[in-house]
PDB file of C-alpha atoms in Angstrom:
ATOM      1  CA  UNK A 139     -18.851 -18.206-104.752  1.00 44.00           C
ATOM      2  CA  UNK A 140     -16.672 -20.553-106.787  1.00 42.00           C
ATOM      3  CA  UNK A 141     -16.258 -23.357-103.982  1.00 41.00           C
ATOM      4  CA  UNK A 142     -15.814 -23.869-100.385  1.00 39.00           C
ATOM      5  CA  UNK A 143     -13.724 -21.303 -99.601  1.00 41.00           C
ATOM      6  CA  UNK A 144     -15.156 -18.924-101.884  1.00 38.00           C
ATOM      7  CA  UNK A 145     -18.474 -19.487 -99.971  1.00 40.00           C
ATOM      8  CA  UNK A 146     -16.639 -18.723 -96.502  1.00 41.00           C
ATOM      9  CA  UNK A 147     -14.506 -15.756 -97.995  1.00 40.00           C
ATOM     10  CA  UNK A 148     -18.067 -14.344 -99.244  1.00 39.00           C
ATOM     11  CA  UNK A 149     -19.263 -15.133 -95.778  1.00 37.00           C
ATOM     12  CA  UNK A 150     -16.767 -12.774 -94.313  1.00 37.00           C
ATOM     13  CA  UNK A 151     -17.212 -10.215 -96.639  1.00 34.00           C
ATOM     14  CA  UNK A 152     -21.311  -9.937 -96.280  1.00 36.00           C
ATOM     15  CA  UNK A 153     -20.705  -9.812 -92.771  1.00 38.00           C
ATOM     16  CA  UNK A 154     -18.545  -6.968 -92.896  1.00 39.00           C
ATOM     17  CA  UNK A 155     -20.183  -5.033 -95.448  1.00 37.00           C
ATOM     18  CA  UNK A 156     -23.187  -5.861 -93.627  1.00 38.00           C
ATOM     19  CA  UNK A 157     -21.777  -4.400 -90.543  1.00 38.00           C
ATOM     20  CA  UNK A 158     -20.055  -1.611 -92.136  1.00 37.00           C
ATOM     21  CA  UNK A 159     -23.719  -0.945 -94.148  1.00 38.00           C
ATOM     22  CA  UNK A 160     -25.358  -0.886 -90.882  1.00 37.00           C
ATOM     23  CA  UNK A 161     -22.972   1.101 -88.986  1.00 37.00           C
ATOM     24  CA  UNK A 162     -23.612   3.518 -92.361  1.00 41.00           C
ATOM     25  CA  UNK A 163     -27.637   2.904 -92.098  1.00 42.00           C
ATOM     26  CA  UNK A 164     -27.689   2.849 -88.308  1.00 40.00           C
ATOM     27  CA  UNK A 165     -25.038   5.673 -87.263  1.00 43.00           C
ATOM     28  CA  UNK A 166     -27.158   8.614 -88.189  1.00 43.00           C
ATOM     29  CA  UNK A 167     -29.795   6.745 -85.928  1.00 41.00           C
ATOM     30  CA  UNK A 168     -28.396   5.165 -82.815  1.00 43.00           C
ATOM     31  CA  UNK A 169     -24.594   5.279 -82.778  1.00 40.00           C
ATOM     32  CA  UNK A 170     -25.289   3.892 -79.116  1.00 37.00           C
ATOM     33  CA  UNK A 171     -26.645   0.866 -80.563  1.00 31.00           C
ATOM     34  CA  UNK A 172     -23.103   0.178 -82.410  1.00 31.00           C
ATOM     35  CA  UNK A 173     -20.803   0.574 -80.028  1.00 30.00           C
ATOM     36  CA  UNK A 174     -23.056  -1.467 -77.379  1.00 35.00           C
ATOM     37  CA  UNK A 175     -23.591  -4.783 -80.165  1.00 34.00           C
ATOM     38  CA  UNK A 176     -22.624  -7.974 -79.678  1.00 36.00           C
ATOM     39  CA  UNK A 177     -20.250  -9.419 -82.304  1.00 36.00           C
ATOM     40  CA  UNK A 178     -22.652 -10.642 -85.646  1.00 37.00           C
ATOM     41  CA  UNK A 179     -23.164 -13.786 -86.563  1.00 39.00           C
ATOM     42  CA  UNK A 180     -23.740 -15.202 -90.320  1.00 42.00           C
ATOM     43  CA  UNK A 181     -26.775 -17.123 -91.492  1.00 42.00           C
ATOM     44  CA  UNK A 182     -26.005 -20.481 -93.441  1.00 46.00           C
ATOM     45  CA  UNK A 183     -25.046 -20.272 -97.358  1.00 44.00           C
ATOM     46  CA  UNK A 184     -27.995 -21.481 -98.160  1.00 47.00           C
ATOM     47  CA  UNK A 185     -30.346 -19.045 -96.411  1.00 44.00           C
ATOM     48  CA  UNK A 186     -30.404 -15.555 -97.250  1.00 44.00           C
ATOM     49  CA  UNK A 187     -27.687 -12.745 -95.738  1.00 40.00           C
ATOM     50  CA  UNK A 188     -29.150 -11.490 -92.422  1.00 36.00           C
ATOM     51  CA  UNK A 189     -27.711 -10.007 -89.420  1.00 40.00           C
ATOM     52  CA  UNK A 190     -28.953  -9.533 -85.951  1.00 34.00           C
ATOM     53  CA  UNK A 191     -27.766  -9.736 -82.567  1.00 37.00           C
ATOM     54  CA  UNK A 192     -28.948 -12.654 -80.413  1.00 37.00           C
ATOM     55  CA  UNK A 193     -27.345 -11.442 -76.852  1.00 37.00           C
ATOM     56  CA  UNK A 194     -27.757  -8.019 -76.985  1.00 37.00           C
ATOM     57  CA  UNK A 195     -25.598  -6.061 -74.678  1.00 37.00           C
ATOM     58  CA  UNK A 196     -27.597  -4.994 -72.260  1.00 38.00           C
ATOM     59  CA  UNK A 197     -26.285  -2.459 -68.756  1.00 42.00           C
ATOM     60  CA  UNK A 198     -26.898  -4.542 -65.311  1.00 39.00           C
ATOM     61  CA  UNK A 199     -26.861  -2.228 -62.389  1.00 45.00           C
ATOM     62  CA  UNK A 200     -24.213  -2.700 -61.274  1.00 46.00           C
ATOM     63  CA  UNK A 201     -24.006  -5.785 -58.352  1.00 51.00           C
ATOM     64  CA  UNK A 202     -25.034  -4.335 -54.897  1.00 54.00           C
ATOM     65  CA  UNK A 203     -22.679  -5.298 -51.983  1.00 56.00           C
ATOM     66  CA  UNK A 204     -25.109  -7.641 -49.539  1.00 59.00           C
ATOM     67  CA  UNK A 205     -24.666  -5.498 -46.138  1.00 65.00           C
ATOM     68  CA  UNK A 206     -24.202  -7.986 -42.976  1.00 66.00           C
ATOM     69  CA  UNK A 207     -26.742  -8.381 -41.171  1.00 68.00           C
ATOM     70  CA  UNK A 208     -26.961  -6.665 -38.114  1.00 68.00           C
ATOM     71  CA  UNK A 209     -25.687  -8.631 -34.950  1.00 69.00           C
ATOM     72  CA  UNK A 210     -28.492  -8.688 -32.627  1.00 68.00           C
ATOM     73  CA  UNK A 211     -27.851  -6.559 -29.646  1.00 69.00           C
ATOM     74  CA  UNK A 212     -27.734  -8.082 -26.307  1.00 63.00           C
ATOM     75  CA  UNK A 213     -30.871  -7.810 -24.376  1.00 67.00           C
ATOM     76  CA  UNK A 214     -30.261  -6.236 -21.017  1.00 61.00           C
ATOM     77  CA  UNK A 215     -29.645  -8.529 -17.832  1.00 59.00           C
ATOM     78  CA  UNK A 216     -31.181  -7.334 -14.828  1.00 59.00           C
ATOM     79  CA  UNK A 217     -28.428  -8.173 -12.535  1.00 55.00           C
ATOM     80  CA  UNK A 218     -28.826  -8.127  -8.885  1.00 60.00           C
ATOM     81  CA  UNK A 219     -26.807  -4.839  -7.222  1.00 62.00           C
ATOM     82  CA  UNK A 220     -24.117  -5.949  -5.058  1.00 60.00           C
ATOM     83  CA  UNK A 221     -24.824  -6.510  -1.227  1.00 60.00           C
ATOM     84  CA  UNK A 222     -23.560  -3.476   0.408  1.00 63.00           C
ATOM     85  CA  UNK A 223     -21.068  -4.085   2.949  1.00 60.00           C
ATOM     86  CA  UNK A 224     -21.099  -2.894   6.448  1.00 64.00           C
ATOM     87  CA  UNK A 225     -18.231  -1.890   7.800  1.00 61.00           C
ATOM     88  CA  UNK A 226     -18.409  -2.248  11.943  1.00 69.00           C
ATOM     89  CA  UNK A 227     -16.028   0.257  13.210  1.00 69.00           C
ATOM     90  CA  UNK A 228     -13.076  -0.412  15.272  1.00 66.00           C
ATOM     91  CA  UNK A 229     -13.269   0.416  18.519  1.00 64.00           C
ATOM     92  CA  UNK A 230      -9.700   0.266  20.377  1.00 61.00           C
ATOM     93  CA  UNK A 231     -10.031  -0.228  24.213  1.00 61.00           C
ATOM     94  CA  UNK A 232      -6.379   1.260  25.411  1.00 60.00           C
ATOM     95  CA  UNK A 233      -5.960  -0.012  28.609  1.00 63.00           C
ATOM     96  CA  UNK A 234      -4.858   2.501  31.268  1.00 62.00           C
ATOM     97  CA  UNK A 235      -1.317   1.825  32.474  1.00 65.00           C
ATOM     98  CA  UNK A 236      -1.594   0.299  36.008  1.00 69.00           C
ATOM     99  CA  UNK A 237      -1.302   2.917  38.619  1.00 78.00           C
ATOM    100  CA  UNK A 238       2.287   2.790  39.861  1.00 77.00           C
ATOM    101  CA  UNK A 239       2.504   1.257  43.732  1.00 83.00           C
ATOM    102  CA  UNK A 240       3.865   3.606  46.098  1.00 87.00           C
ATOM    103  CA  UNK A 241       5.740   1.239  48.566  1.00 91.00           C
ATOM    104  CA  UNK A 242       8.084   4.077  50.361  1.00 94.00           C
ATOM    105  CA  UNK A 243       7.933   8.137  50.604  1.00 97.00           C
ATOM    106  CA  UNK A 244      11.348   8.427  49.103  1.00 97.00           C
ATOM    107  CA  UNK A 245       9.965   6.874  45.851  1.00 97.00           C
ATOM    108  CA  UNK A 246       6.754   9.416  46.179  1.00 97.00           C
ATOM    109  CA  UNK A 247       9.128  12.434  46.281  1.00 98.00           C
ATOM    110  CA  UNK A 248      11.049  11.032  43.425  1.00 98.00           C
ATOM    111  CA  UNK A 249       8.160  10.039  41.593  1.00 98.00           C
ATOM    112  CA  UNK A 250       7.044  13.601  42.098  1.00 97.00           C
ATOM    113  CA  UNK A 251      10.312  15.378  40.935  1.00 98.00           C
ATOM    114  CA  UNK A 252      10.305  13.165  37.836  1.00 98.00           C
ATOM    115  CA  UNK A 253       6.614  14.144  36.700  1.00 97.00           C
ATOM    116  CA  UNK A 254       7.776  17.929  37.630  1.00 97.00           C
ATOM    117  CA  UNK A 255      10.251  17.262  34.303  1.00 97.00           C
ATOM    118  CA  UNK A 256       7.609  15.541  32.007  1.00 97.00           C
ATOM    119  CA  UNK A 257       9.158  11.682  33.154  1.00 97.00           C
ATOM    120  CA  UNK A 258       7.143   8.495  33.689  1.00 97.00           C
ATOM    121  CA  UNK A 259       7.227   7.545  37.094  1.00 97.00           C
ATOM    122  CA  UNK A 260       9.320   4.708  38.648  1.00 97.00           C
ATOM    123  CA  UNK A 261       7.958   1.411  39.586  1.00 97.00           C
ATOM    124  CA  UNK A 262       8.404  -0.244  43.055  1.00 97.00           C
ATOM    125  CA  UNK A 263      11.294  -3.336  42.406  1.00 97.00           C
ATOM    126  CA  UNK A 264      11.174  -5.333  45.577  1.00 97.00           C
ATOM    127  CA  UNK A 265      14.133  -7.002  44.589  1.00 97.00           C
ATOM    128  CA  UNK A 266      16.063  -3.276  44.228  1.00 97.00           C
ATOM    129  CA  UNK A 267      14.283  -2.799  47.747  1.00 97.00           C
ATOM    130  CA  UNK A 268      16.268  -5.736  49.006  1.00 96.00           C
ATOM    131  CA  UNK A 269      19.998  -4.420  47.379  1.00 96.00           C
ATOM    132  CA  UNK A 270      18.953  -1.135  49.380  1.00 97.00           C
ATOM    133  CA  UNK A 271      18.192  -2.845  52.382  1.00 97.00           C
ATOM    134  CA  UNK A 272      21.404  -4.799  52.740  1.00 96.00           C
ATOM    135  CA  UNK A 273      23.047  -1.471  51.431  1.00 96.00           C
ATOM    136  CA  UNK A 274      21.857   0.995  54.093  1.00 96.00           C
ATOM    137  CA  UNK A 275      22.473  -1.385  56.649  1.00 96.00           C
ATOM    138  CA  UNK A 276      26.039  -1.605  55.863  1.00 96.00           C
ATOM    139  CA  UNK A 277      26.565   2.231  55.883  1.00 96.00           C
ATOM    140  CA  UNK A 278      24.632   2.206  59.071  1.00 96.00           C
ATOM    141  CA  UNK A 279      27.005  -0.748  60.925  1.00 96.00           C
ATOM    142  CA  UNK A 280      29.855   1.416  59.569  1.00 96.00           C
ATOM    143  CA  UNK A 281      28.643   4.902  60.296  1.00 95.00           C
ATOM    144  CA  UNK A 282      29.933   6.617  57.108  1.00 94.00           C
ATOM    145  CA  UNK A 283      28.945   6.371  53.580  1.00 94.00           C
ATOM    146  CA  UNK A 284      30.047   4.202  50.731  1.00 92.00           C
ATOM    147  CA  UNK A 285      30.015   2.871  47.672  1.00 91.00           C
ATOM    148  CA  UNK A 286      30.769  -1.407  46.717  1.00 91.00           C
ATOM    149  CA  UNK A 287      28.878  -3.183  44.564  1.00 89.00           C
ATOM    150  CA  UNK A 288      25.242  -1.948  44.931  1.00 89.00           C
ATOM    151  CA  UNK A 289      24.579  -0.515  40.923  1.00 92.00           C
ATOM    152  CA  UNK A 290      26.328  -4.330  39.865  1.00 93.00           C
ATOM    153  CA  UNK A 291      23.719  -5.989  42.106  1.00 94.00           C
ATOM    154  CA  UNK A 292      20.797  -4.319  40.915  1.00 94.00           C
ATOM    155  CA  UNK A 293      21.536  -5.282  37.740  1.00 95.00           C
ATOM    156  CA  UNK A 294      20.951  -8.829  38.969  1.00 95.00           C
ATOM    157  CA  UNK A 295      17.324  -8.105  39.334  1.00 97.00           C
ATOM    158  CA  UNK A 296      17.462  -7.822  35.348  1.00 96.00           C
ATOM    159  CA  UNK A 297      15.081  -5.231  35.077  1.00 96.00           C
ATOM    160  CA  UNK A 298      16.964  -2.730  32.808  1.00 93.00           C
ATOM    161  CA  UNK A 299      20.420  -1.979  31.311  1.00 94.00           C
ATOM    162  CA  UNK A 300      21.109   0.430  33.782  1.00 95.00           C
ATOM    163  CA  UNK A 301      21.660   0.886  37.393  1.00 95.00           C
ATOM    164  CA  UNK A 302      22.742   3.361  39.884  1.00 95.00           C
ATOM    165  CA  UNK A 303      22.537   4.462  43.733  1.00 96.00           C
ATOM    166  CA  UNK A 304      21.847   7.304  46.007  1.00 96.00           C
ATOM    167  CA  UNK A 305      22.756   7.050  49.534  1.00 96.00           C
ATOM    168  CA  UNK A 306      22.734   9.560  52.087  1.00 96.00           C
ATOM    169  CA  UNK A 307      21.866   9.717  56.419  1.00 96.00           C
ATOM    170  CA  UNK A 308      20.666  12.523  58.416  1.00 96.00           C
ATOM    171  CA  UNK A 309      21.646  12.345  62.609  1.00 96.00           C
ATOM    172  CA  UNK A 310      17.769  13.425  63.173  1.00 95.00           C
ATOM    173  CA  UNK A 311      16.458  10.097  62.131  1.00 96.00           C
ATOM    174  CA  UNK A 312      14.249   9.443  59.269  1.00 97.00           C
ATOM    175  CA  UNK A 313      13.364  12.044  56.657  1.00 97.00           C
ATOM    176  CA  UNK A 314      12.693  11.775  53.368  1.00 97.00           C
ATOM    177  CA  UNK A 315      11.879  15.336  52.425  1.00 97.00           C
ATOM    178  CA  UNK A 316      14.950  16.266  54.019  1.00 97.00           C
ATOM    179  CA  UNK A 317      17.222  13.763  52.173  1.00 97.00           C
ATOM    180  CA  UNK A 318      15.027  14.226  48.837  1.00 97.00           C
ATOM    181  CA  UNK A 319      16.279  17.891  48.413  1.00 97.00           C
ATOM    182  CA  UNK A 320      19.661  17.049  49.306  1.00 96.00           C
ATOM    183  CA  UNK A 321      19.889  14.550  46.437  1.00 97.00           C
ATOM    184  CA  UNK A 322      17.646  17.055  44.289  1.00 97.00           C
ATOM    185  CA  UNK A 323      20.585  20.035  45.196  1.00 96.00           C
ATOM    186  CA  UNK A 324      23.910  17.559  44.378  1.00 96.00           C
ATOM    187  CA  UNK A 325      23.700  17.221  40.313  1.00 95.00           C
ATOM    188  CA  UNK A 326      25.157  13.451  40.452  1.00 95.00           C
ATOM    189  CA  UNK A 327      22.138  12.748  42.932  1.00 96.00           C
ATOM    190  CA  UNK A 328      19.708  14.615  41.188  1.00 97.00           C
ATOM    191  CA  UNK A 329      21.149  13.173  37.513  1.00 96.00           C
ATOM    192  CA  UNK A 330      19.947   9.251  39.255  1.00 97.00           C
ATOM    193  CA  UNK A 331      16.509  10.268  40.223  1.00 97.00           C
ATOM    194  CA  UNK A 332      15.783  12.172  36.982  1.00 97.00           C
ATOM    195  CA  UNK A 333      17.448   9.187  35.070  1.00 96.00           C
ATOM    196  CA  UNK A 334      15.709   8.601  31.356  1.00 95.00           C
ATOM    197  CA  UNK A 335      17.172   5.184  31.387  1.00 95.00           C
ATOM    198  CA  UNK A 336      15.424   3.951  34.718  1.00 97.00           C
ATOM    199  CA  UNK A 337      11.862   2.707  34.841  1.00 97.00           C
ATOM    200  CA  UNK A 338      11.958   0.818  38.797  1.00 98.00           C
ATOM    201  CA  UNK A 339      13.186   1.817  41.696  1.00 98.00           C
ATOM    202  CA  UNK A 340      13.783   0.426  45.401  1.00 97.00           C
ATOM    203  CA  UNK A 341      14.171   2.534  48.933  1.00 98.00           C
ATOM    204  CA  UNK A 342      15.310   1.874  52.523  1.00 97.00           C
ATOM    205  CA  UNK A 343      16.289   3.245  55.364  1.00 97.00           C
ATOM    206  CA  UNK A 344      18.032   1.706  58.167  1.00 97.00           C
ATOM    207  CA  UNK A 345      18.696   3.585  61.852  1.00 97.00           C
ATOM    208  CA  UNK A 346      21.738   2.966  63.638  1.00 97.00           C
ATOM    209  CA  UNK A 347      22.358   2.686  67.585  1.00 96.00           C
ATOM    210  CA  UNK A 348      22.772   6.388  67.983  1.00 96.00           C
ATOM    211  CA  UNK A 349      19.845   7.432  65.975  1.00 96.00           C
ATOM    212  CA  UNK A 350      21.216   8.595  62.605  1.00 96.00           C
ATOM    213  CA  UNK A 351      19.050   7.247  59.866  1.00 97.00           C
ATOM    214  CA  UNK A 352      20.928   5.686  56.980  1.00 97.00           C
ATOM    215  CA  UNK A 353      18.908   6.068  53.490  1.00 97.00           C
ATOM    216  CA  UNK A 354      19.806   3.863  50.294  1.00 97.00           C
ATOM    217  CA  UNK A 355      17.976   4.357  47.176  1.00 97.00           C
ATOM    218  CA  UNK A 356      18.708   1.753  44.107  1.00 97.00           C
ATOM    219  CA  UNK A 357      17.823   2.598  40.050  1.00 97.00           C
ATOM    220  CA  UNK A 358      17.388   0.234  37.151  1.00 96.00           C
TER     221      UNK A 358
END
């Protein structure tokens, strides 16, 4: 230790023969103990050589990860059950159909032939009673049968689409069983009163000086 840097180049050297001489002394003993030190660290110049280990390395467990804590669970709510609903049933009146008004016996019969094929019945039409009227009286002031105008004026009364007529007379006055199966046996007559199309109807028979009875029967 000539100077300074003698003293510091001594310095190194005790501490690594000092580490080498305890890694000699120490290995047979606790080779753990080496490989686990902390660097050394040298005493002053003036102080004797010694070596020891100030932080000594020592194992931590290692860190343990802080688990959340638990969210509280939500207390049940007592919650009031929903007010059941009554349901009032439905009850649909259907009102009846109005019984159909039978005004003549002609409209009876032909009432009665149409229910015979599963069809509604005709209605009374005063105002087709009135074009059959005026029509049988014609025929009757004539004495023979005719057609003019009578379908075109029941469609004036604007109850349908459709119109037609039936005339007819028989020389032993009134009789409407008698004229209903003529019209029932002639397919044209028969096609009127069974007529899909027609929902009223109108009847009337007029008697002429010598007794034939004139019949006209109107359709819409």
């Amino acid at each position: 230790m000539r100077n300074l840097s003698w003293v510091g180049g001594g310095l190194l050297i005790v501490a690594v023969s000092v580490a080498a001489f305890t890694a000699q002394k120490l290995g047979a003993t606790d080779d753990a103990s080496l490989t686990a030190s902390r660097p050394v660290l040298a005493a002053d110049s003036g102080s004797q050589s010694s070596v020891y280990d100030r932080f000594p390395q020592r194992e931590y467990p290692a860190p343990t990860a802080v688990q959340p804590a638990p969210s509280p669970k939500p207390k049940p709510v007592a919650v009031a059950p929903a007010p059941k609903k009554t349901v009032t049933p439905v009850v649909h009146h259907t009102t009846a159909p109005a019984p159909v008004a039978i005004v003549s016996a002609q409209q009876a019969l032909i009432n009665k032939d149409r229910a015979a094929a599963g069809l509604p019945p005709l209605r009374w039409s005063s105002c087709l009673a009135s074009v059959a009227r005026s029509n049988a009286a014609r025929i009757a002031k004539q004495g023979y049968l005719s057609h003019t105008n009578g379908p075109s004026v029941d469609l004036g009364c604007h109850l349908g689409n459709h119109a037609g007529e039936n005339i007819g007379y028989w020389s032993g006055g009134i009789d409407d069983v008698k004229l209903n199966s003529m019209f029932m046996a002639s397919p044209e007559h028969r096609a009127n009163i069974m007529g899909r199309y027609y929902h009223y109807v109108g009847t009337a028979w007029v008697v002429a000086p010598n007794g034939t009875a004139y019949i006209a029967v109107e359709f819409s």
